[in-house]
Structures are given as C-alpha cells and as structure tokens.
Coordinates of C-alpha atoms in Angstrom, one line a residue:
M17 CA -0.1 0.1 -0.2
P18 CA 1.5 3.4 -1.2
F19 CA 2.1 5.9 1.6
L20 CA 3.8 9.2 2.8
R21 CA 6.2 9.5 5.3
R22 CA 8.4 12.4 6.5
T23 CA 12.4 12.0 6.9
P24 CA 15.0 14.7 7.8
S25 CA 15.6 15.5 4.1
G26 CA 12.1 15.8 3.2
F27 CA 9.2 13.5 2.1
L28 CA 8.6 10.0 0.9
L29 CA 6.5 8.7 -1.4
T30 CA 5.6 5.2 -1.0
C31 CA 4.9 3.6 -4.9
V32 CA 3.3 -0.2 -5.7
M33 CA 4.9 -0.9 -9.1
L34 CA 4.2 -4.2 -11.0
A35 CA 5.3 -5.7 -14.0
T36 CA 3.6 -6.0 -17.0
S37 CA 2.7 -8.7 -19.1
G38 CA 5.4 -9.0 -22.4
L39 CA 7.9 -6.8 -21.0
A40 CA 9.5 -9.4 -18.3
S41 CA 12.6 -9.8 -20.1
R42 CA 13.6 -6.2 -18.9
S43 CA 14.6 -5.1 -15.8
P44 CA 13.0 -6.9 -13.1
A45 CA 10.0 -4.4 -11.0
Q46 CA 10.0 -3.0 -8.3
T47 CA 7.7 -3.1 -5.4
N48 CA 6.8 -0.7 -2.6
T49 CA 9.4 1.5 -3.6
V50 CA 10.3 4.6 -1.5
L51 CA 11.2 7.9 -3.9
P52 CA 12.9 10.7 -2.2
M53 CA 10.4 13.6 -2.9
V54 CA 11.8 17.6 -2.6
N55 CA 8.7 19.9 -1.6
G56 CA 6.3 17.6 -2.5
V57 CA 8.3 16.8 -6.0
V58 CA 9.3 13.4 -7.1
N59 CA 12.6 14.7 -9.6
N60 CA 14.1 12.8 -11.9
Y61 CA 12.4 9.4 -11.7
D62 CA 12.9 7.2 -15.0
Q63 CA 10.4 4.6 -13.9
G64 CA 11.6 2.9 -17.6
D65 CA 8.5 1.5 -20.1
F66 CA 6.9 -1.4 -17.6
G67 CA 5.0 -1.7 -14.5
K68 CA 2.5 1.1 -12.4
L69 CA 2.9 4.1 -10.4
T70 CA 0.8 5.1 -7.8
V71 CA 0.8 8.9 -6.6
W72 CA -0.8 9.8 -3.4
F73 CA -0.5 13.8 -3.1
G74 CA 2.1 15.8 -4.6
Y75 CA 3.0 16.2 -8.0
V76 CA 5.2 14.1 -10.4
S77 CA 7.9 16.2 -12.2
F78 CA 10.0 15.3 -15.3
E79 CA 12.6 17.6 -15.7
T80 CA 14.3 18.7 -19.2
D81 CA 17.4 16.5 -18.5
R82 CA 15.1 13.5 -18.7
R83 CA 15.2 12.5 -22.9
Y84 CA 12.6 9.8 -22.5
I85 CA 10.7 8.9 -20.1
Q86 CA 7.6 6.6 -20.4
Y87 CA 4.5 5.3 -18.2
G88 CA 3.4 2.0 -17.5
S89 CA -0.1 1.2 -18.1
N90 CA -3.4 1.2 -15.6
N91 CA -1.5 3.9 -13.6
F92 CA -3.0 5.4 -10.5
Y93 CA -3.2 9.2 -8.9
N94 CA -5.1 10.2 -6.0
P95 CA -5.9 13.0 -4.7
E96 CA -5.2 16.1 -7.1
P97 CA -2.1 15.3 -8.3
S98 CA 0.3 17.6 -10.7
I99 CA 1.9 15.9 -13.6
R100 CA 4.6 18.3 -14.7
L101 CA 6.0 17.4 -18.1
R102 CA 9.3 19.3 -18.3
G103 CA 10.4 16.3 -20.8
P104 CA 8.7 14.1 -22.9
V105 CA 6.6 11.3 -21.6
D106 CA 4.4 8.6 -23.0
F107 CA 1.8 7.3 -21.5
F108 CA 1.3 3.0 -22.4
P109 CA -2.1 1.7 -23.4
G110 CA -4.0 0.9 -20.6
V111 CA -6.9 2.5 -18.2
H112 CA -4.8 5.5 -16.6
S113 CA -7.2 6.5 -14.0
A114 CA -7.3 9.0 -11.2
V115 CA -9.6 10.2 -8.3
F116 CA -10.3 13.9 -8.1
S117 CA -8.6 16.5 -10.1
T118 CA -5.9 16.0 -12.3
T119 CA -3.5 18.5 -13.8
F120 CA -0.6 17.5 -16.5
D121 CA 1.0 20.7 -17.2
S122 CA 4.3 21.7 -19.5
N123 CA 6.9 24.0 -20.5
V124 CA 8.0 24.8 -23.5
T125 CA 9.9 21.3 -23.7
G126 CA 7.4 19.6 -22.3
E127 CA 5.1 17.1 -24.7
W128 CA 2.7 14.3 -23.6
R129 CA 2.0 11.6 -25.7
L130 CA -1.1 9.8 -24.8
L131 CA -1.5 6.0 -26.2
G132 CA -4.0 4.9 -24.0
T133 CA -6.9 5.9 -21.6
I134 CA -6.9 8.8 -19.2
A135 CA -10.2 7.9 -17.0
S136 CA -10.7 11.3 -14.3
A137 CA -13.3 13.3 -12.7
N138 CA -11.2 15.9 -14.0
V139 CA -8.6 16.3 -16.3
S140 CA -7.1 19.9 -16.9
T141 CA -3.9 21.1 -18.8
D142 CA -1.5 24.2 -18.3
P143 CA 1.0 23.6 -20.4
D144 CA 3.3 26.9 -20.0
G145 CA 4.4 29.1 -22.5
D146 CA 5.0 27.1 -26.0
G147 CA 4.9 23.9 -24.6
T148 CA 2.8 21.4 -26.7
L149 CA 0.6 18.9 -25.5
S150 CA 0.0 16.3 -28.1
V151 CA -2.7 13.8 -28.1
F152 CA -2.3 11.0 -30.8
G153 CA -1.3 7.2 -31.0
S154 CA -3.9 4.1 -31.4
N155 CA -7.4 4.2 -30.1
S156 CA -6.8 7.5 -28.4
T157 CA -8.9 8.6 -26.2
I158 CA -9.8 11.0 -23.1
T159 CA -12.9 10.5 -21.0
H160 CA -14.4 12.7 -18.2
T161 CA -17.4 11.8 -16.3
A162 CA -17.6 14.9 -14.0
S163 CA -17.8 18.3 -14.6
R164 CA -16.0 21.8 -13.4
V165 CA -16.2 25.2 -14.2
V166 CA -13.6 27.2 -13.2
G167 CA -15.7 25.2 -11.9
T168 CA -18.1 23.2 -15.1
T169 CA -15.4 21.7 -17.2
N170 CA -14.4 18.5 -17.8
F171 CA -11.2 19.4 -20.1
E172 CA -9.3 22.9 -19.2
L173 CA -6.4 24.1 -21.5
T174 CA -4.5 26.6 -19.9
G175 CA -1.0 28.7 -20.2
G176 CA -1.0 29.3 -23.6
G177 CA 0.1 26.0 -24.6
T178 CA -1.2 23.8 -27.2
L179 CA -2.9 20.7 -27.5
I180 CA -2.9 18.6 -31.1
I181 CA -5.6 16.2 -31.8
A182 CA -3.9 14.0 -34.4
D183 CA -5.1 10.5 -35.3
D184 CA -7.6 9.3 -33.1
P185 CA -10.5 10.9 -31.3
F186 CA -11.0 13.2 -28.1
T187 CA -14.1 13.5 -25.6
A188 CA -15.5 15.4 -23.5
P189 CA -18.8 16.5 -22.2
I190 CA -17.9 20.2 -21.8
F191 CA -14.2 22.1 -23.1
E192 CA -13.2 24.7 -22.4
N193 CA -9.9 26.3 -23.4
L194 CA -9.2 28.8 -21.8
N195 CA -6.3 30.9 -23.4
G196 CA -4.0 28.1 -24.9
T197 CA -4.4 26.5 -28.7
V198 CA -6.2 23.4 -29.8
R199 CA -5.4 22.2 -33.4
L200 CA -7.3 19.8 -34.5
T201 CA -5.1 18.4 -37.4
G202 CA -6.6 14.6 -38.0
S203 CA -9.2 13.4 -35.9
T204 CA -12.2 14.8 -33.6
L205 CA -12.6 15.7 -30.4
T206 CA -16.1 15.7 -29.4
A207 CA -17.7 18.2 -26.9
S208 CA -21.0 16.2 -26.2
T209 CA -22.5 19.5 -23.8
R210 CA -20.5 22.3 -25.3
F211 CA -16.9 23.9 -26.5
D212 CA -16.2 26.9 -24.8
N213 CA -13.3 28.8 -26.5
G214 CA -10.9 32.0 -25.2
G215 CA -7.6 30.9 -26.6
T216 CA -7.2 29.4 -30.1
L217 CA -9.2 26.4 -32.2
R218 CA -7.2 26.1 -35.6
F219 CA -9.2 23.6 -37.8
E220 CA -6.5 21.7 -39.8
G221 CA -8.0 18.9 -41.4
G222 CA -9.9 17.5 -38.0
A223 CA -13.0 17.9 -36.9
L224 CA -15.3 19.4 -34.2
D225 CA -18.3 17.4 -33.1
T226 CA -20.5 19.9 -30.6
P227 CA -24.0 21.6 -30.9
V228 CA -22.7 24.6 -29.6
L229 CA -19.2 26.5 -29.5
N230 CA -18.8 29.6 -27.7
N231 CA -16.2 31.6 -28.7
T232 CA -14.9 35.0 -27.0
G233 CA -11.0 34.0 -28.6
R234 CA -10.2 33.3 -31.9
V235 CA -11.7 30.0 -34.1
E236 CA -9.5 29.9 -37.5
F237 CA -10.6 27.2 -39.9
V238 CA -7.0 26.4 -42.1
S239 CA -7.8 23.4 -44.2
G240 CA -10.6 20.6 -44.6
T241 CA -14.5 20.7 -45.2
Y242 CA -16.3 21.9 -42.2
T243 CA -20.2 22.4 -41.1
L244 CA -20.6 25.0 -38.2
P245 CA -22.5 24.4 -34.9
N246 CA -24.8 26.5 -33.1
L247 CA -21.8 29.6 -32.6
N248 CA -22.0 32.3 -30.1
N249 CA -19.6 34.6 -31.9
R250 CA -17.9 37.0 -29.8
G251 CA -14.5 36.8 -30.7
L252 CA -12.3 36.8 -34.0
L253 CA -13.7 33.7 -36.4
V254 CA -11.2 33.7 -39.3
V255 CA -11.6 31.3 -42.6
S256 CA -8.3 31.0 -44.4
G257 CA -8.6 28.0 -46.2
G258 CA -10.9 24.7 -46.4
E259 CA -15.0 25.2 -46.6
V260 CA -17.1 26.1 -44.2
S261 CA -21.0 26.4 -43.9
S262 CA -23.8 27.0 -42.1
D263 CA -27.4 25.8 -42.5
T264 CA -28.4 29.0 -40.7
A265 CA -27.6 32.4 -40.3
L266 CA -24.4 33.4 -38.3
A267 CA -24.8 36.0 -35.9
L268 CA -21.8 38.8 -35.4
S269 CA -22.3 40.5 -32.1
S270 CA -20.7 43.9 -31.6
E271 CA -17.5 42.2 -29.8
A272 CA -17.1 39.9 -32.9
T273 CA -15.2 40.2 -36.1
L274 CA -15.3 37.8 -39.1
R275 CA -12.3 37.7 -41.0
L276 CA -12.3 36.0 -44.7
A277 CA -8.6 35.5 -45.9
G278 CA -9.1 32.5 -47.9
G279 CA -11.2 29.4 -48.6
K280 CA -14.9 29.7 -48.9
L281 CA -17.8 30.8 -46.4
T282 CA -20.9 29.7 -46.8
V283 CA -24.1 30.6 -44.7
T284 CA -27.7 31.6 -44.9
A285 CA -27.3 35.5 -44.0
L286 CA -25.0 37.0 -41.7
D287 CA -26.8 38.3 -38.7
N288 CA -24.8 41.4 -38.2
T289 CA -25.7 43.8 -35.0
G290 CA -22.4 45.8 -34.5
G291 CA -19.6 43.3 -35.3
H292 CA -16.7 44.2 -37.8
V293 CA -16.4 42.2 -41.4
D294 CA -12.7 41.8 -43.1
L295 CA -13.0 40.6 -46.3
S296 CA -9.2 40.2 -47.3
G297 CA -9.8 36.7 -49.6
G298 CA -11.7 33.8 -50.1
T299 CA -15.6 33.6 -50.8
L300 CA -18.3 34.8 -48.6
V301 CA -21.4 33.0 -50.0
L302 CA -25.1 34.4 -48.6
T303 CA -27.9 31.5 -49.8
T304 CA -30.4 33.5 -48.9
Q305 CA -30.1 37.2 -48.1
D306 CA -30.0 40.4 -49.4
L307 CA -26.7 42.5 -49.3
A308 CA -28.0 45.9 -48.0
V309 CA -25.4 48.9 -47.6
D310 CA -26.6 50.6 -44.8
A311 CA -26.0 51.0 -41.2
G312 CA -27.5 47.6 -40.6
G313 CA -26.0 46.1 -43.0
P314 CA -24.7 42.3 -43.1
L315 CA -20.9 43.6 -44.1
G316 CA -21.1 47.1 -42.8
D317 CA -22.1 50.8 -43.1
N318 CA -19.7 51.0 -46.2
P319 CA -17.8 47.6 -47.0
V320 CA -15.0 46.9 -49.0
V321 CA -14.1 43.6 -50.5
G322 CA -10.5 43.3 -50.6
P323 CA -7.7 41.8 -53.1
G324 CA -9.0 38.6 -54.6
A325 CA -12.0 38.4 -52.0
R326 CA -15.2 37.0 -53.3
V327 CA -19.2 38.0 -52.6
E328 CA -21.6 35.8 -54.1
L329 CA -25.5 36.3 -53.3
T330 CA -27.6 33.3 -54.2
T331 CA -30.6 34.7 -54.7
G332 CA -30.8 37.8 -53.0
Q333 CA -29.9 41.8 -54.6
T334 CA -27.4 44.4 -53.7
D335 CA -29.1 47.7 -52.1
V336 CA -26.2 50.5 -52.1
A337 CA -28.2 53.4 -50.1
S338 CA -27.6 57.3 -50.3
G339 CA -24.3 58.0 -48.1
H340 CA -23.0 54.9 -48.4
S341 CA -20.6 53.5 -50.5
L342 CA -19.5 49.8 -51.8
T343 CA -15.7 48.8 -53.1
L344 CA -14.3 46.3 -54.7
A345 CA -10.4 45.9 -54.7
A346 CA -7.8 44.6 -57.5
G347 CA -8.9 40.8 -58.2
A348 CA -12.2 40.9 -55.6
S349 CA -15.8 40.1 -57.0
L350 CA -19.3 40.2 -56.8
L351 CA -21.7 38.5 -58.2
T352 CA -25.6 39.7 -57.4
Q353 CA -29.1 39.1 -58.2
G354 CA -30.0 42.6 -59.2
G355 CA -30.4 45.7 -56.9
Q356 CA -29.6 49.5 -57.0
N357 CA -27.2 52.2 -56.3
A358 CA -27.9 55.3 -54.6
G359 CA -24.7 55.8 -53.1
T360 CA -21.3 54.9 -54.7
V361 CA -20.0 51.7 -55.9
H362 CA -16.2 51.4 -56.7
V363 CA -14.9 48.4 -58.3
A364 CA -10.8 49.2 -58.7
G365 CA -9.7 46.1 -60.7
G366 CA -12.1 44.2 -59.5
T367 CA -15.4 42.8 -61.1
F368 CA -19.1 43.5 -60.5
E369 CA -21.8 40.9 -61.6
S370 CA -25.2 41.0 -62.2
A371 CA -27.5 38.1 -62.8
G372 CA -30.7 37.0 -62.4
R373 CA -32.5 40.8 -63.0
A374 CA -31.8 44.4 -63.6
F375 CA -29.4 46.1 -61.2
T376 CA -30.1 49.9 -61.2
N377 CA -28.1 52.9 -61.1
Q378 CA -30.3 55.5 -59.3
A379 CA -30.4 59.4 -60.6
S380 CA -28.3 59.8 -57.2
G381 CA -25.7 57.4 -58.0
T382 CA -22.5 57.1 -58.9
F383 CA -20.6 53.9 -60.0
N384 CA -17.3 54.2 -60.5
A385 CA -15.0 50.9 -62.5
T386 CA -11.4 51.5 -62.9
D387 CA -9.2 48.7 -64.8
A388 CA -12.6 46.3 -64.1
T389 CA -15.0 43.8 -65.8
L390 CA -18.9 44.7 -65.4
R391 CA -21.4 41.8 -66.2
F392 CA -25.2 42.9 -66.2
T393 CA -27.0 39.5 -67.3
G394 CA -30.3 39.7 -65.2
N395 CA -33.4 40.7 -66.9
G396 CA -36.2 43.3 -65.7
A397 CA -39.8 43.0 -65.7
A398 CA -41.6 40.8 -68.5
G399 CA -38.2 41.1 -70.2
T400 CA -37.9 45.0 -70.4
D401 CA -35.1 46.7 -68.6
D402 CA -32.3 44.6 -68.7
G403 CA -28.9 44.9 -68.1
L404 CA -27.7 47.8 -66.3
Q405 CA -30.3 50.7 -65.9
N406 CA -28.2 54.0 -65.2
F407 CA -29.8 57.2 -64.1
G408 CA -27.2 58.5 -62.8
T409 CA -23.6 58.6 -63.4
L410 CA -21.0 56.1 -64.7
N411 CA -17.4 56.9 -64.5
L412 CA -15.4 53.9 -66.6
L413 CA -11.8 53.9 -67.2
N414 CA -10.2 50.9 -68.9
T415 CA -13.5 48.9 -68.4
S416 CA -15.1 46.4 -70.3
V417 CA -18.8 46.2 -69.8
H418 CA -20.7 42.7 -70.9
G419 CA -24.2 43.0 -71.0
D420 CA -26.9 45.6 -72.1
V421 CA -27.0 49.1 -70.6
R422 CA -29.8 51.5 -70.5
S423 CA -28.7 55.1 -70.0
P424 CA -32.0 57.3 -71.0
A425 CA -31.9 61.4 -70.9
G426 CA -30.2 63.1 -68.0
S427 CA -27.8 60.3 -67.3
T428 CA -24.0 60.5 -67.6
I429 CA -21.3 58.0 -69.0
N430 CA -18.2 59.3 -67.9
A431 CA -15.3 57.5 -70.6
G432 CA -11.5 57.4 -70.0
G433 CA -8.8 55.5 -71.7
S434 CA -10.3 52.9 -73.5
V435 CA -14.2 51.8 -72.4
T436 CA -15.9 48.7 -74.3
F437 CA -19.7 47.8 -74.5
D438 CA -20.6 44.2 -76.0
G439 CA -24.0 44.0 -75.3
L440 CA -27.0 46.7 -76.6
V441 CA -26.2 49.9 -75.6
S442 CA -29.1 52.1 -75.5
G443 CA -30.5 56.0 -74.7
A444 CA -29.8 59.8 -74.9
G445 CA -27.5 59.9 -72.1
H446 CA -24.4 61.8 -72.7
F447 CA -20.7 60.3 -73.2
T448 CA -18.4 62.5 -71.3
G449 CA -14.7 62.4 -70.9
G450 CA -11.8 62.1 -73.5
G451 CA -11.6 57.9 -73.5
T452 CA -12.2 55.6 -76.5
V453 CA -15.8 54.3 -76.4
T454 CA -16.2 51.2 -78.4
F455 CA -19.7 49.5 -79.4
S456 CA -19.4 45.9 -80.9
G457 CA -23.0 44.4 -79.3
G458 CA -25.2 47.2 -80.8
Y459 CA -25.8 51.1 -79.8
S460 CA -29.6 52.7 -80.5
P461 CA -29.0 56.5 -79.3
G462 CA -32.0 58.3 -77.6
D463 CA -35.1 56.8 -75.9
S464 CA -36.6 58.5 -78.9
P465 CA -34.6 60.7 -81.2
A466 CA -32.4 62.2 -79.6
L467 CA -28.5 64.4 -80.1
V468 CA -26.0 62.6 -78.5
P469 CA -22.9 64.1 -77.7
H470 CA -19.3 61.9 -77.6
A471 CA -16.7 64.1 -76.2
G472 CA -13.7 61.5 -76.7
D473 CA -13.1 59.1 -80.1
L474 CA -16.0 56.6 -80.9
V475 CA -15.7 53.3 -82.8
F476 CA -18.2 50.7 -84.3
A477 CA -16.7 47.4 -84.2
P478 CA -17.4 45.3 -87.2
G479 CA -19.7 43.3 -85.2
N480 CA -22.1 46.3 -84.0
M481 CA -25.2 47.5 -85.6
L482 CA -25.7 51.4 -85.5
T483 CA -29.6 51.7 -85.6
L484 CA -31.0 55.8 -86.2
E485 CA -34.5 56.4 -85.5
I486 CA -36.2 58.8 -88.1
G487 CA -39.5 60.4 -87.0
G488 CA -39.3 63.9 -89.1
L489 CA -36.5 66.1 -90.7
A490 CA -35.5 67.9 -87.3
R491 CA -32.1 66.9 -86.1
G492 CA -31.8 65.6 -82.7
T493 CA -35.3 65.8 -81.9
S494 CA -37.0 64.2 -85.1
Y495 CA -34.2 62.2 -85.6
D496 CA -31.3 60.7 -84.0
A497 CA -27.9 62.6 -84.3
L498 CA -24.1 61.8 -83.1
D499 CA -22.0 64.5 -82.2
V500 CA -18.4 63.0 -82.0
S501 CA -15.6 65.6 -80.8
G502 CA -13.1 63.2 -81.7
H503 CA -12.3 60.7 -83.8
L504 CA -15.1 58.5 -85.3
T505 CA -14.5 55.0 -87.2
F506 CA -17.4 53.6 -88.8
G507 CA -17.6 49.9 -89.1
G508 CA -20.7 47.5 -88.8
T509 CA -24.1 47.9 -89.6
L510 CA -26.0 51.1 -89.9
A511 CA -29.8 50.5 -89.8
L512 CA -32.3 53.0 -90.1
A513 CA -35.5 52.5 -88.4
F514 CA -38.8 55.4 -89.1
Y515 CA -40.0 56.3 -85.6
G516 CA -43.6 57.9 -84.3
G517 CA -45.7 57.1 -87.1
F518 CA -43.3 58.7 -89.8
S519 CA -42.8 56.2 -92.7
A520 CA -41.8 56.3 -96.2
G521 CA -44.6 58.5 -97.6
D522 CA -43.3 61.2 -95.7
L523 CA -40.3 62.0 -97.2
H524 CA -39.3 63.7 -100.5
A525 CA -36.7 64.1 -103.0
G526 CA -34.3 66.7 -101.5
D527 CA -34.7 65.5 -97.6
T528 CA -31.5 65.7 -95.6
F529 CA -30.3 64.0 -92.7
D530 CA -27.3 65.1 -90.9
F531 CA -26.3 61.9 -89.2
F532 CA -23.1 62.9 -87.7
N533 CA -20.5 64.9 -87.0
W534 CA -16.7 64.4 -86.2
G535 CA -13.6 66.2 -85.7
S536 CA -12.1 63.1 -87.8
Q537 CA -13.2 60.3 -88.8
S538 CA -12.1 57.1 -90.8
G539 CA -13.6 53.6 -91.9
A540 CA -17.1 52.5 -93.5
F541 CA -20.1 50.4 -92.5
G542 CA -19.6 47.0 -94.0
T543 CA -23.7 47.2 -94.6
L544 CA -26.1 49.9 -94.7
D545 CA -29.9 48.7 -94.1
L546 CA -31.9 50.9 -95.5
P547 CA -36.0 51.3 -95.4
A548 CA -37.4 51.3 -99.1
L549 CA -38.6 54.4 -100.0
A550 CA -42.2 55.5 -102.0
G551 CA -41.4 55.1 -105.7
G552 CA -39.1 57.6 -107.7
L553 CA -37.2 58.1 -104.5
S554 CA -33.6 56.4 -103.3
W555 CA -31.1 56.5 -101.0
D556 CA -28.3 58.8 -101.8
T557 CA -25.1 57.4 -99.8
S558 CA -22.5 59.9 -101.4
Q559 CA -21.8 61.8 -98.5
L560 CA -21.9 59.7 -95.8
Y561 CA -18.2 59.4 -95.2
T562 CA -17.8 63.3 -96.0
S563 CA -20.1 65.2 -94.5
G564 CA -21.7 62.6 -92.2
N565 CA -25.3 62.8 -94.3
L566 CA -27.5 60.8 -96.1
S567 CA -30.1 62.4 -98.3
I568 CA -33.7 61.3 -100.4
S569 CA -32.2 61.7 -104.5
A570 CA -35.9 61.8 -107.3
V571 CA -35.1 58.8 -109.6
P572 CA -35.9 59.8 -113.1
E573 CA -39.4 58.6 -115.0
P574 CA -38.5 56.3 -117.7
S575 CA -39.9 58.4 -120.2
T576 CA -37.2 60.7 -119.0
Y577 CA -34.1 58.2 -120.1
G578 CA -35.7 57.7 -123.5
V579 CA -35.1 61.8 -124.1
L580 CA -32.0 61.2 -122.8
A581 CA -31.1 58.5 -124.8
G582 CA -32.6 60.2 -127.8
C583 CA -30.7 63.2 -127.3
A584 CA -27.6 61.4 -127.4
C585 CA -27.9 59.7 -130.3
L586 CA -28.7 62.7 -132.2
G587 CA -25.6 64.2 -130.6
F588 CA -23.6 60.9 -131.7
A589 CA -24.9 61.3 -135.4
V590 CA -24.5 65.1 -135.8
W591 CA -20.4 64.4 -134.4
R592 CA -20.2 61.4 -137.5
R593 CA -21.6 63.6 -140.4
R594 CA -19.4 66.8 -139.5
A595 CA -16.0 64.2 -139.0
R596 CA -16.9 62.8 -142.8
L597 CA -17.1 66.6 -144.0
R598 CA -13.9 67.8 -143.4

C-alpha cells in the first residue's frame, strides 16, 4: 500500500510498481519502492517502460534532462496530483485513473503522448509558454465523467500551450480552452455538451463535434470541410482555407469579428448587430440574404471587398443606400441578383456581376469602375429594362462592360482610356470624358430621337449595329444624330428605322439627314440597312463619309430615260456627219 512519510531530508512517496505482461525480459519490477521527494516533488525519476505508478498527494515532475520517460499501463493518481512535463512523456496503452482533479502541465520542451485512456473526475492541462500537449496514437481517447468550471468544465486548456488532436478521437462532455491553442489536425474532438473557446481553436483537417461552440477567443479554419454548430461568436472567426458552411444565419455581435482570408464560407445570412467583417480573401456565400449597404447591413455600412476576395449572393440583391459606399478592390468580385445603387460603388480592378435581375444605378448613384470588368446579364420585368439601367453617373476608365446598358436622357457615362461595350447600349445619356468608347454589341442613341454627344473617340466595331430612328426632319428632336468631338471610326452595320408613325410616304426628294458630326473620321460601314422608299425616290449615300449626311434623291422616270437616250443618239449622229465633211 503506498504511503507518504516525513524524513529528515523531506518527504518519501511510497509507490507500488508491478511488472506488466510482455515485458518480463526487461529490468525487474520494483515493489513498495520509496522515492525521495523534495517539497513534494519526485525529481528525475525514470520508471522505464513498464510497471504501474501510484501517486498519493504531491506531484510528479519530469525534468528537461530526461530525454525519454515512459509510464506503464493502468497508473493511479490520488488525490489532486499534478503531472509536470519538462521532458517527453509517453503513456502506454491502458486505463490511467485519477480520483480527483488531475493537472498535466508542461513547459516549452514538454510533450505528452497518450497511447491509452485517461479516466478521471476532471483533467485539466496547463502547458506553460509554448509547450505542446499532443494526443495521438492507437485508439487514443480521453474520457471524463464529471464537470467543473472554473467549476463546470470537464477539460481545461490553459497557460497558452497547445493541444493537438491528431490521429484518434478526443472526448469530453464540456471542453474549455481558456487561453491555450487547440489544433485539430486529423481527428475529431467531441464535446457533447459544448465547447468554450477563449484561446485559439484551429481546424487543420480535423473536426469538432459539439452542439454549441461559444467563442470569445479565436477560431480559425485552415483546411478541410466543416459544418458550423450553433456558434455564439463574441471573438474572432477566421476562415483562411477549406470550406465552412452553416444551415443557419451566422450571428456577429458588437464584440465579434469575421475575417475571411481564404477558403469559402457559406451561410444563409450574416446577422450583424455591430460586429466587424474583414473580407481580405476567400469567398463569402450568402444563400438567402440581400446585401444591404447601410448602417445595418450584413457587411457593415461601407464594406470593402479586399483584393482577391469574392462575395456571392445566391438569391439576394445588392442595395447601396444614399450616403454609403461599396468597394471592390483589385481582383475582388461580387455576384448579385440585381439590385440598385443610390450611393457609390467603386470597382477598382475587380469584377461586378449582376445576374438574374436588372441592376439600377439611381439618379443619385455614382458607379466608378477602373480597370474593371462589369457584367449585367439580368432581366427586368417582362423581359424589359434588362442589364444595367443607368439614371445617374457611370465613371468608366479602361473598363469592359458586358450585357445591355440603358442610359436615358439626364444620365452620364464618363469614359476615360478604353471603354468597351459588348451588349446593346441605348438611351440619350451623354458620353463625356476624353476616352475611346467602342460599341460591338449594338448602339441605339436616344430614348426617342435625340442628339447624343460623345466627347472622346467613338468606334463602331465590325460586329456592331448602329440603329438610328427617323421621326421627322429636325436634327436631334425628330431623328437621331451623333456629335463626336474626337475621331469617329465607322464599321459594322448602319440601320435606319422609322419612328412615331413617320414613314417612307413622308419623305421627298431633297430631304437630308445630318446624322454624324466628327472631329475626324475613318472606316466605313460594312452594311447599310436602309428602309424602302416610295416610288421615284432613292437614298443618296455619297456624302455619308464626307459630311455625315444621307439624303433623298429623285429617280428619273422611264420617259425621261428615253428623251435622254434620243438626245445622246442625235448628238452622236451630228458628230459623225461633221467628221465625214472634213
């Protein structure tokens, strides 16, 4: 029976040590051995790799000079011992029992390798500094049956150390990480009641099985695929890799921060009540929520989607309120199902895509895009008002715009550098700026006939169709016209269409349409699609590339052709007669 007795040099701890089966060839077992203790510490004791250690009171210390110390199986601690690891310690397979609270702590060099099972009323770990507590091996588990937290916790990790859950499962009804680091690298940590995290919890391929995760520290997902439990986040949640999802909304209290630095986070919604969202990378998917950019929005009042980050709205739209802004940095992207902007949108080297429904830039809205890609493929009601509806200002610099754009009177498209449109652009909105605008998917100036100025250069690409409406003879009010301050490059197809009841019967010889004014010009339309005229009239295109005009000419009657032919024959006969008389 082990016992503790006082000696002149300190305390003696009596331990019963029994040889285990399969190890008889090693050093003989020791029985009823009395170990010297100084201030209740068993110092530098190397038990070997066999036997059983029973500790009553005090604690066992393994110092840094012990390169390899192994416990045997079925060790017993009672009561309240502390196992201090200052060198590597291996626990052999078996059930190691502790009656009361058992503490395992280590310093910077300590490492605990569990190959068996710890069964105790309570187990806590207190690695000092950067010490590492590792749990791995064949069928390794830690099972606890009672609770304490700072009274009610089954497992505590304190002192800033690290617990690694590597190969085999780790089980505790309640797990409390006060200020240490828990790394899940390849196995599952099960906290059947809850996991309280005040330190760092890192997912590196392992998993956490718990109904409730309370976080006031840092939870980081590095790799792997995870489904979030019920998460009460009042700390820092980081997704830097892997795929993380939740079937419910993710709550962000005023103390909380969500940092997306990589990987993918998919949630139904962000219930943000004053928390901070840092989108510096990765992908955020909101499956049911609109992206409201205002004081109560899920990403904050003026969100910035950082370089390389992406936000996807599966069913929701983006609504930017007046006085607020949404920014997409270089390489960032946003996918939205339509929406509207009454404030400011900045796309600086990123991609803005609206699908499913039209996106509207309100009269108060400013949409800035530099070195950007804009895609507007959504449809409006009943197939009308598709793509981008611009009633405000578009500031475009070296940007490509895909999809249809309607920019009616009162709106502005300010173009700098090279700006290309591959969808149908329509409306009487003015084009300002000194850049080059290229239309390749169609251009129809005017809401009804209008005069539309272009302050820079204008290019009609080979695949473009320019449609000009004719509703009368007044330039800019009854028929469409373009004034290009810079260089105008003709190409593609020119199509004329009658408007507002005006028809071919209203045209007469001598009518002229001054469709184009330019600073300089080059090129030519590949096709002229001109409406049929009344009998005796034809389109005169001879001045199209010199003065920008198309006019109506009279076609001579057949009798007129006969008279002209007769006159020509008579003149020829007179010329021949005179030749003979010479």
